[in-house]
Amino acid sequence: MSASDLPTKEANVLKGHEGAVLAARFNADGNYCLSCGKDRTIRLWNPHRGIHIKTYKSHGREVRDVHVTPDNSKLVSCGGDRQVFYWDVSTGRVIRKFRGHESEVNAVKFNEYASVAVSAGYDQSLRSWDCRSHSTEPIQIIDTFSDSVMSVCLTKTEIIAGSVDGTVRTFDIRVGREISDNLGQPVNCISLSNDGNCILASCLDSTLRLLDRTTGELLQEYKGHTCRSFKMDCCLTNTDAHVTGGSEDGYVYFWDLVDASVVSRFRAHASVVTSVSYHPKDSCMVTASVDGTIRVWKT
Amino acid sequence: MDERDLVFYGTPIEREEELSSRKKKAVAEASGQLRTLPTWKQEVRDEEGRRRFHGAFTGGYSAGYYNTVGSKEGWAPQTFTSSRKNRAELKQQSILNFLDDDEKADLEGQSLATSTQFDTFGFTASEVARKQADKEQDKRPSAIPGPVPDELVLPAAESIGAKLLLKMGWRHGRSIKDSSTDSLYDARREARKAFIAFSSSDDTKSNIDGDANHVNDHSNSLERPVNDDNLSSQYTPLNALQPKQDLHGLGYDPYKHAPEFRAGKAGPGFGIGALEEYDIEDEDVYTTAAYDFEDTVVQEVEDSSKPITDHKHRLTWKEPGILPGFKVASISDYQVEKFNAPEVPKDFVPRHKFAGPLKVEDKTAVPPPPDVPPPEDSNMKVLIEGVATLVGRCGKLFEDLSREKNQSNPSFGFLMGGNGHEYYERKLWEAQQKYKDQKKLPLPSDGKSSQKTEKMNAENRGKILGERPLERSSSSLVSPDVNLQSNLSDTFMKPLQFSELPEVSKPFKDNSAKQERFQQFLKEKYKGGLRSGESGGASNMSEAVRAQERLDFELAAEALEKANRGQQSNLSAQQSMDFLTSAGMQFTSAGVEQSKDTLDKDFEMKKMYPKREENQWRPSPVLCKRFDLVDPYMGKLPPPPRMRGKIDSLVFKAEFIPVPRIGDKTGQNQNRSSGGLQSSAQGVRDGSADEEEDEVVVDVENVERPVDLYKAIFSDDSDEEAETSKVSKVEDPEKKVEVANATLNRLMAGDFLESLGKELGLEVPPDLPPYSHTNQNPSALEKETTGLNPRDGSSVKMVAEVPKSMDDQSPPRGKLDEVKVVKITEEDRKQGSPPPSEDRMDRRHSKRQRRYDSISDSYSSSSGDDSDRDRYSSKSKGRRKKGSSSRDKKSSSSRKHSRRRHHRSSSRSSRRDKDRGESKREKRKRRD
């Protein structure tokens, strides 16, 4: 994919959130997108047609992250009210509330089978919640982190989480090992490459770092944007050819994966770009910002 | 006679009891609501004097219509019908809707209102009129359904004084002054106003109070007399425009420096629930510049005050530095007391003296330009040097000036980077360095510190020493001599510096000859390239050694210089010296390394990170299951939970004792066997060991903590029973001697042992008959049987019989098995296995345990014979007898039981006892 194919044209603006949008995520097939924000709501959109479909309200405070199961039937969300909500997508009802985090919950993800939700909290812990049973107690608490856990990613066999203590920790369930990669800088967000071999970690020194997962080697650093004080997402494009991420000045950056050059940058929002999410198949991207809008970008 | 016909005089004397009760009642009644009584005795009555509250058994609260609802008809839900023609009246609820009649009466009693007869100025009338108008308006259909919100039509909040004044013809903003022109006008206006007031039913909006000003203004504009020009002067400022409602000090504006907070903490759509409090986390970390909430909110806030304030003239408002609503007084008693600034002492120099020289930074900051040979033209050279000196002295400005001035002059080409520019730069640098040195010198005046004397140049030294300065050529200020001199001073200065080195900084002080050579080397080094032939080292030195020494000197000198330059203390200098001498050949000064460090910091950061660490991590089984993975730790022991604190860890240790014991049985056994050998040497304890053995059986089967603790204490003698017996086979004579000793000692040591046992809080091992030592296995059995049937007189006989059935070839196994289940032992014996190793024994223990359980279940059905009961009774007896020191068999056996009781707390163990007893019995029967 060449740089000209990057999604730099604004296709739609999704307005509806009152206040900052903290996360925007495509669903598994990329037909829908979910967003959540400071207005305590989760919203479901059709980004391609620019339609607001549904609003999920139950959180008591801002919603920081949301994730949807691969079969689009359930949602999991978390936020400032220290709870993880397990929603039914169609009815919009909360099926379960997982309480246990001692502080705000920064991120949450389903596993492949949507049987477990893993949440990352400010209380320096990862908690895994059972979505199958009726238990509201965490299955397991991982509290080896020494600072707030900002982001979590799940593979089929691993739980990967990035923390402000500068580490990206991989918990391999199959082997029973914890691999801790210390980056020396607070990790804001982690993102897996589509081939699953690399982790992209957004650090608070305005640098994105690409790590080889097997060796823990630093493959590349991507600089140019500003990321010093906000939780901002980063991700790889669907082809793994480019790296993208937002900036605190409202810009969106595209880097070449290999030589780390800034391929493209454009002003996407008026304010901090909190979240970027790339379409799983097409060259399409959604960005969310503190200015209250979600924008859909296409080529 | 009827009482009515009689006439009474006086007050009849009432009887005591009557008086008391009636009086009480009377008093209570008199006091109104029975206030004197405690709360629970007071009765609540309605206005008719009926009790409305009853006790729970008399109907509880009676309310409404026979405790049902408000009326006989019952309760009908409210209906709402509204059609286009017949609009439903929108009922506004007020507090009066919810009040009872008496409460309403109360309320009316409290509220003050002017009755019509005292309504001198017709206020109430006008108020009534206004209300009437409102009501009429309500009835009329309008664009906005419902009543006009009160907020839109605000009554002016005016004091009674203002109202009075208004009545008298005064208007807002006007001075209170009787003017004939105005009075006439006012009279007219008054009449108009009255007219308006009374015809207000036609005018939808006009009401006297609220819109008086509006009308006034209107009329003013229409028929205002000509005195408009002096109108402004007559205005009195209206000051108290906004009532003070907060608790701040007068004029205090909490948002003065934080206007962004004026609007409240969050904009619409933000924030948290009403019941939650704002935390620090709820602050909007993002700068929401895209929203202009503040503006809108502020607008709203101001709206309320606008109707009042808008039309008023604010003359004194915008004056800077004055609180809103205040004026500056023309005469003031307040005088600011002024204090003069403290006087600066005359000898005060407003400059900070640094402890060390600042030279280092200069030198390190500006790298010297390369030394360039002077141009051939001597005039040029002189010119360049002269300009350089001047520029060095006067600063860059001079250079710029002269450059501008001599732009066309080719001889000044060096200034523009032409011919001789490099030389100029070099000279300029030299001049600057020199000038800096000179500048620095006058400052430190105390000659104490050696560093300052070091910085001395030739001129100063000459002055101090009374030398006459060298004669200068009179031709110009900028003669080459100046440069030469400065060069000279440099060359002399540095050797001097080194010759005056304190003793500590002499790097080769232990070798005086070498030190001398070093000093020589230093002197020569700073003289320039010329060096005498023998200066390199002692003449008797070989070439290689000399070269080596030369190298040393070079490095030492460098380090020394660095130490001095770095304004390090003598101590650190010495340290570096010491380092030099000790390190010998490998001279690498620390300073160089440090600078390297800073350079390579980024690089090192990159090298350092990312760091990878691997730890063990145990996923919970459920997690594995949910991830559809096989638990890598399946079947393994749970990891010990993390220690949280001292107390926790203590608790933990106690709990965790059993676990390793089960885990490493082999180690335990080794301990046991070694310990057992020791103990077996003591004949006295041998007897006790026999009993210990069945304790061990218990231990293995039952993993409870108390038992285990006990095991930890006593198990030493347990498994080595096998061992000792084996040993006894091999070393029979020794054993026999031991046994003999034991039997002798037993009698003597019995008392001692018992007392010792008491001291330790343990049960004293019971005495054994001597023959038990010849073969320990039967003795164990015998113990068992005697223990089980203490009353049975045939116990001794049985003991004698049991050994016959025993297979000598497998004593340990047989012994243990027989204690438990006969069948198993027989099975094993058939296999003819050799005496098992301890590991195997353990395995068998566990195996047996399993088998045993099933068997015991089968046996438990037939439990309940007399012998069992007997046994238990004996047990209890034994417990009672625990303290007794009698040494007969019975008591000892009972003591043993009591001990066992101690350790087997679970019901299961007691049942096992039973089973064992049964198995014994069975065995016995078979043998019989």
JSON list of N, CA and C in Angstrom, two decimals, chain B residues 716-762:
[
{"chain": "B", "resi": 716, "resn": "ASP", "atom": "N", "xyz": [10.67, -38.99, 64.61]},
{"chain": "B", "resi": 716, "resn": "ASP", "atom": "CA", "xyz": [12.06, -39.44, 64.44]},
{"chain": "B", "resi": 716, "resn": "ASP", "atom": "C", "xyz": [12.18, -40.95, 64.62]},
{"chain": "B", "resi": 717, "resn": "ASP", "atom": "N", "xyz": [11.48, -41.42, 65.57]},
{"chain": "B", "resi": 717, "resn": "ASP", "atom": "CA", "xyz": [11.67, -42.83, 65.92]},
{"chain": "B", "resi": 717, "resn": "ASP", "atom": "C", "xyz": [10.79, -43.75, 65.09]},
{"chain": "B", "resi": 718, "resn": "SER", "atom": "N", "xyz": [10.03, -43.15, 64.21]},
{"chain": "B", "resi": 718, "resn": "SER", "atom": "CA", "xyz": [8.96, -43.94, 63.63]},
{"chain": "B", "resi": 718, "resn": "SER", "atom": "C", "xyz": [9.44, -44.91, 62.56]},
{"chain": "B", "resi": 719, "resn": "ASP", "atom": "N", "xyz": [9.83, -44.33, 61.43]},
{"chain": "B", "resi": 719, "resn": "ASP", "atom": "CA", "xyz": [10.09, -45.21, 60.32]},
{"chain": "B", "resi": 719, "resn": "ASP", "atom": "C", "xyz": [11.37, -45.98, 60.48]},
{"chain": "B", "resi": 720, "resn": "GLU", "atom": "N", "xyz": [12.21, -45.45, 61.28]},
{"chain": "B", "resi": 720, "resn": "GLU", "atom": "CA", "xyz": [13.47, -46.17, 61.42]},
{"chain": "B", "resi": 720, "resn": "GLU", "atom": "C", "xyz": [13.28, -47.44, 62.22]},
{"chain": "B", "resi": 721, "resn": "GLU", "atom": "N", "xyz": [12.09, -47.61, 62.70]},
{"chain": "B", "resi": 721, "resn": "GLU", "atom": "CA", "xyz": [11.81, -48.89, 63.33]},
{"chain": "B", "resi": 721, "resn": "GLU", "atom": "C", "xyz": [12.28, -50.00, 62.43]},
{"chain": "B", "resi": 722, "resn": "ALA", "atom": "N", "xyz": [11.89, -49.82, 61.17]},
{"chain": "B", "resi": 722, "resn": "ALA", "atom": "CA", "xyz": [12.34, -50.80, 60.18]},
{"chain": "B", "resi": 722, "resn": "ALA", "atom": "C", "xyz": [13.85, -50.87, 60.18]},
{"chain": "B", "resi": 723, "resn": "GLU", "atom": "N", "xyz": [14.43, -49.71, 60.12]},
{"chain": "B", "resi": 723, "resn": "GLU", "atom": "CA", "xyz": [15.87, -49.64, 60.03]},
{"chain": "B", "resi": 723, "resn": "GLU", "atom": "C", "xyz": [16.52, -50.31, 61.25]},
{"chain": "B", "resi": 724, "resn": "THR", "atom": "N", "xyz": [16.05, -49.89, 62.37]},
{"chain": "B", "resi": 724, "resn": "THR", "atom": "CA", "xyz": [16.68, -50.42, 63.58]},
{"chain": "B", "resi": 724, "resn": "THR", "atom": "C", "xyz": [16.53, -51.93, 63.65]},
{"chain": "B", "resi": 725, "resn": "SER", "atom": "N", "xyz": [15.39, -52.37, 63.23]},
{"chain": "B", "resi": 725, "resn": "SER", "atom": "CA", "xyz": [15.21, -53.81, 63.29]},
{"chain": "B", "resi": 725, "resn": "SER", "atom": "C", "xyz": [16.16, -54.50, 62.32]},
{"chain": "B", "resi": 726, "resn": "LYS", "atom": "N", "xyz": [16.30, -53.82, 61.16]},
{"chain": "B", "resi": 726, "resn": "LYS", "atom": "CA", "xyz": [17.27, -54.40, 60.22]},
{"chain": "B", "resi": 726, "resn": "LYS", "atom": "C", "xyz": [18.64, -54.42, 60.83]},
{"chain": "B", "resi": 727, "resn": "VAL", "atom": "N", "xyz": [18.95, -53.27, 61.41]},
{"chain": "B", "resi": 727, "resn": "VAL", "atom": "CA", "xyz": [20.26, -53.16, 62.03]},
{"chain": "B", "resi": 727, "resn": "VAL", "atom": "C", "xyz": [20.42, -54.22, 63.11]},
{"chain": "B", "resi": 728, "resn": "SER", "atom": "N", "xyz": [19.37, -54.38, 63.81]},
{"chain": "B", "resi": 728, "resn": "SER", "atom": "CA", "xyz": [19.46, -55.31, 64.92]},
{"chain": "B", "resi": 728, "resn": "SER", "atom": "C", "xyz": [19.76, -56.73, 64.43]},
{"chain": "B", "resi": 729, "resn": "LYS", "atom": "N", "xyz": [19.30, -56.97, 63.22]},
{"chain": "B", "resi": 729, "resn": "LYS", "atom": "CA", "xyz": [19.60, -58.28, 62.66]},
{"chain": "B", "resi": 729, "resn": "LYS", "atom": "C", "xyz": [21.09, -58.42, 62.45]},
{"chain": "B", "resi": 730, "resn": "VAL", "atom": "N", "xyz": [21.63, -57.36, 61.87]},
{"chain": "B", "resi": 730, "resn": "VAL", "atom": "CA", "xyz": [23.05, -57.43, 61.52]},
{"chain": "B", "resi": 730, "resn": "VAL", "atom": "C", "xyz": [23.93, -57.40, 62.77]},
{"chain": "B", "resi": 731, "resn": "GLU", "atom": "N", "xyz": [23.66, -56.42, 63.59]},
{"chain": "B", "resi": 731, "resn": "GLU", "atom": "CA", "xyz": [24.52, -56.27, 64.76]},
{"chain": "B", "resi": 731, "resn": "GLU", "atom": "C", "xyz": [23.77, -56.77, 65.97]},
{"chain": "B", "resi": 732, "resn": "ASP", "atom": "N", "xyz": [23.61, -58.02, 66.00]},
{"chain": "B", "resi": 732, "resn": "ASP", "atom": "CA", "xyz": [22.80, -58.59, 67.06]},
{"chain": "B", "resi": 732, "resn": "ASP", "atom": "C", "xyz": [23.40, -58.44, 68.44]},
{"chain": "B", "resi": 733, "resn": "PRO", "atom": "N", "xyz": [24.69, -58.76, 68.59]},
{"chain": "B", "resi": 733, "resn": "PRO", "atom": "CA", "xyz": [25.22, -58.71, 69.96]},
{"chain": "B", "resi": 733, "resn": "PRO", "atom": "C", "xyz": [25.16, -57.30, 70.54]},
{"chain": "B", "resi": 734, "resn": "GLU", "atom": "N", "xyz": [25.45, -56.37, 69.68]},
{"chain": "B", "resi": 734, "resn": "GLU", "atom": "CA", "xyz": [25.42, -54.98, 70.16]},
{"chain": "B", "resi": 734, "resn": "GLU", "atom": "C", "xyz": [24.02, -54.62, 70.63]},
{"chain": "B", "resi": 735, "resn": "LYS", "atom": "N", "xyz": [23.11, -55.02, 69.81]},
{"chain": "B", "resi": 735, "resn": "LYS", "atom": "CA", "xyz": [21.73, -54.74, 70.12]},
{"chain": "B", "resi": 735, "resn": "LYS", "atom": "C", "xyz": [21.33, -55.35, 71.45]},
{"chain": "B", "resi": 736, "resn": "LYS", "atom": "N", "xyz": [21.84, -56.56, 71.64]},
{"chain": "B", "resi": 736, "resn": "LYS", "atom": "CA", "xyz": [21.46, -57.24, 72.87]},
{"chain": "B", "resi": 736, "resn": "LYS", "atom": "C", "xyz": [21.96, -56.51, 74.09]},
{"chain": "B", "resi": 737, "resn": "VAL", "atom": "N", "xyz": [23.19, -56.07, 73.96]},
{"chain": "B", "resi": 737, "resn": "VAL", "atom": "CA", "xyz": [23.75, -55.29, 75.07]},
{"chain": "B", "resi": 737, "resn": "VAL", "atom": "C", "xyz": [22.89, -54.06, 75.32]},
{"chain": "B", "resi": 738, "resn": "GLU", "atom": "N", "xyz": [22.54, -53.46, 74.21]},
{"chain": "B", "resi": 738, "resn": "GLU", "atom": "CA", "xyz": [21.71, -52.27, 74.31]},
{"chain": "B", "resi": 738, "resn": "GLU", "atom": "C", "xyz": [20.41, -52.57, 75.03]},
{"chain": "B", "resi": 739, "resn": "VAL", "atom": "N", "xyz": [19.85, -53.65, 74.61]},
{"chain": "B", "resi": 739, "resn": "VAL", "atom": "CA", "xyz": [18.57, -54.04, 75.20]},
{"chain": "B", "resi": 739, "resn": "VAL", "atom": "C", "xyz": [18.70, -54.30, 76.68]},
{"chain": "B", "resi": 740, "resn": "ALA", "atom": "N", "xyz": [19.78, -54.96, 76.99]},
{"chain": "B", "resi": 740, "resn": "ALA", "atom": "CA", "xyz": [19.99, -55.24, 78.42]},
{"chain": "B", "resi": 740, "resn": "ALA", "atom": "C", "xyz": [20.14, -53.96, 79.20]},
{"chain": "B", "resi": 741, "resn": "ASN", "atom": "N", "xyz": [20.93, -53.07, 78.63]},
{"chain": "B", "resi": 741, "resn": "ASN", "atom": "CA", "xyz": [21.08, -51.77, 79.28]},
{"chain": "B", "resi": 741, "resn": "ASN", "atom": "C", "xyz": [19.76, -51.08, 79.45]},
{"chain": "B", "resi": 742, "resn": "ALA", "atom": "N", "xyz": [19.03, -51.19, 78.36]},
{"chain": "B", "resi": 742, "resn": "ALA", "atom": "CA", "xyz": [17.73, -50.51, 78.37]},
{"chain": "B", "resi": 742, "resn": "ALA", "atom": "C", "xyz": [16.86, -51.03, 79.49]},
{"chain": "B", "resi": 743, "resn": "THR", "atom": "N", "xyz": [16.80, -52.31, 79.60]},
{"chain": "B", "resi": 743, "resn": "THR", "atom": "CA", "xyz": [15.93, -52.89, 80.64]},
{"chain": "B", "resi": 743, "resn": "THR", "atom": "C", "xyz": [16.39, -52.45, 82.01]},
{"chain": "B", "resi": 744, "resn": "LEU", "atom": "N", "xyz": [17.69, -52.41, 82.19]},
{"chain": "B", "resi": 744, "resn": "LEU", "atom": "CA", "xyz": [18.19, -51.94, 83.48]},
{"chain": "B", "resi": 744, "resn": "LEU", "atom": "C", "xyz": [17.83, -50.49, 83.71]},
{"chain": "B", "resi": 745, "resn": "ASN", "atom": "N", "xyz": [18.13, -49.74, 82.67]},
{"chain": "B", "resi": 745, "resn": "ASN", "atom": "CA", "xyz": [17.93, -48.30, 82.82]},
{"chain": "B", "resi": 745, "resn": "ASN", "atom": "C", "xyz": [16.47, -47.94, 82.99]},
{"chain": "B", "resi": 746, "resn": "ARG", "atom": "N", "xyz": [15.66, -48.75, 82.36]},
{"chain": "B", "resi": 746, "resn": "ARG", "atom": "CA", "xyz": [14.25, -48.42, 82.36]},
{"chain": "B", "resi": 746, "resn": "ARG", "atom": "C", "xyz": [13.72, -48.18, 83.76]},
{"chain": "B", "resi": 747, "resn": "LEU", "atom": "N", "xyz": [14.07, -49.10, 84.58]},
{"chain": "B", "resi": 747, "resn": "LEU", "atom": "CA", "xyz": [13.56, -49.00, 85.94]},
{"chain": "B", "resi": 747, "resn": "LEU", "atom": "C", "xyz": [14.05, -47.73, 86.62]},
{"chain": "B", "resi": 748, "resn": "MET", "atom": "N", "xyz": [15.33, -47.46, 86.39]},
{"chain": "B", "resi": 748, "resn": "MET", "atom": "CA", "xyz": [15.89, -46.28, 87.05]},
{"chain": "B", "resi": 748, "resn": "MET", "atom": "C", "xyz": [15.40, -44.98, 86.42]},
{"chain": "B", "resi": 749, "resn": "ALA", "atom": "N", "xyz": [15.38, -45.01, 85.11]},
{"chain": "B", "resi": 749, "resn": "ALA", "atom": "CA", "xyz": [15.09, -43.76, 84.42]},
{"chain": "B", "resi": 749, "resn": "ALA", "atom": "C", "xyz": [13.62, -43.45, 84.32]},
{"chain": "B", "resi": 750, "resn": "GLY", "atom": "N", "xyz": [12.83, -44.41, 84.71]},
{"chain": "B", "resi": 750, "resn": "GLY", "atom": "CA", "xyz": [11.39, -44.21, 84.57]},
{"chain": "B", "resi": 750, "resn": "GLY", "atom": "C", "xyz": [10.90, -42.93, 85.19]},
{"chain": "B", "resi": 751, "resn": "ASP", "atom": "N", "xyz": [11.29, -42.78, 86.42]},
{"chain": "B", "resi": 751, "resn": "ASP", "atom": "CA", "xyz": [10.83, -41.58, 87.12]},
{"chain": "B", "resi": 751, "resn": "ASP", "atom": "C", "xyz": [11.32, -40.32, 86.44]},
{"chain": "B", "resi": 752, "resn": "PHE", "atom": "N", "xyz": [12.60, -40.36, 86.13]},
{"chain": "B", "resi": 752, "resn": "PHE", "atom": "CA", "xyz": [13.21, -39.18, 85.52]},
{"chain": "B", "resi": 752, "resn": "PHE", "atom": "C", "xyz": [12.50, -38.83, 84.21]},
{"chain": "B", "resi": 753, "resn": "LEU", "atom": "N", "xyz": [12.27, -39.86, 83.44]},
{"chain": "B", "resi": 753, "resn": "LEU", "atom": "CA", "xyz": [11.64, -39.65, 82.15]},
{"chain": "B", "resi": 753, "resn": "LEU", "atom": "C", "xyz": [10.26, -39.02, 82.30]},
{"chain": "B", "resi": 754, "resn": "GLU", "atom": "N", "xyz": [9.59, -39.56, 83.28]},
{"chain": "B", "resi": 754, "resn": "GLU", "atom": "CA", "xyz": [8.24, -39.05, 83.46]},
{"chain": "B", "resi": 754, "resn": "GLU", "atom": "C", "xyz": [8.25, -37.58, 83.84]},
{"chain": "B", "resi": 755, "resn": "SER", "atom": "N", "xyz": [9.14, -37.28, 84.74]},
{"chain": "B", "resi": 755, "resn": "SER", "atom": "CA", "xyz": [9.21, -35.89, 85.16]},
{"chain": "B", "resi": 755, "resn": "SER", "atom": "C", "xyz": [9.62, -34.99, 84.00]},
{"chain": "B", "resi": 756, "resn": "LEU", "atom": "N", "xyz": [10.54, -35.50, 83.22]},
{"chain": "B", "resi": 756, "resn": "LEU", "atom": "CA", "xyz": [10.98, -34.73, 82.05]},
{"chain": "B", "resi": 756, "resn": "LEU", "atom": "C", "xyz": [9.81, -34.50, 81.10]},
{"chain": "B", "resi": 757, "resn": "GLY", "atom": "N", "xyz": [9.10, -35.58, 80.90]},
{"chain": "B", "resi": 757, "resn": "GLY", "atom": "CA", "xyz": [7.94, -35.48, 80.02]},
{"chain": "B", "resi": 757, "resn": "GLY", "atom": "C", "xyz": [6.95, -34.46, 80.52]},
{"chain": "B", "resi": 758, "resn": "LYS", "atom": "N", "xyz": [6.78, -34.44, 81.79]},
{"chain": "B", "resi": 758, "resn": "LYS", "atom": "CA", "xyz": [5.84, -33.47, 82.36]},
{"chain": "B", "resi": 758, "resn": "LYS", "atom": "C", "xyz": [6.33, -32.06, 82.10]},
{"chain": "B", "resi": 759, "resn": "GLU", "atom": "N", "xyz": [7.65, -31.94, 82.25]},
{"chain": "B", "resi": 759, "resn": "GLU", "atom": "CA", "xyz": [8.23, -30.62, 82.05]},
{"chain": "B", "resi": 759, "resn": "GLU", "atom": "C", "xyz": [8.00, -30.14, 80.63]},
{"chain": "B", "resi": 760, "resn": "LEU", "atom": "N", "xyz": [8.15, -31.06, 79.71]},
{"chain": "B", "resi": 760, "resn": "LEU", "atom": "CA", "xyz": [7.99, -30.70, 78.31]},
{"chain": "B", "resi": 760, "resn": "LEU", "atom": "C", "xyz": [6.53, -30.65, 77.90]},
{"chain": "B", "resi": 761, "resn": "GLY", "atom": "N", "xyz": [5.69, -31.03, 78.80]},
{"chain": "B", "resi": 761, "resn": "GLY", "atom": "CA", "xyz": [4.27, -31.03, 78.48]},
{"chain": "B", "resi": 761, "resn": "GLY", "atom": "C", "xyz": [3.87, -32.17, 77.59]},
{"chain": "B", "resi": 762, "resn": "LEU", "atom": "N", "xyz": [4.61, -33.22, 77.62]},
{"chain": "B", "resi": 762, "resn": "LEU", "atom": "CA", "xyz": [4.30, -34.37, 76.77]},
{"chain": "B", "resi": 762, "resn": "LEU", "atom": "C", "xyz": [3.94, -35.55, 77.64]}
]
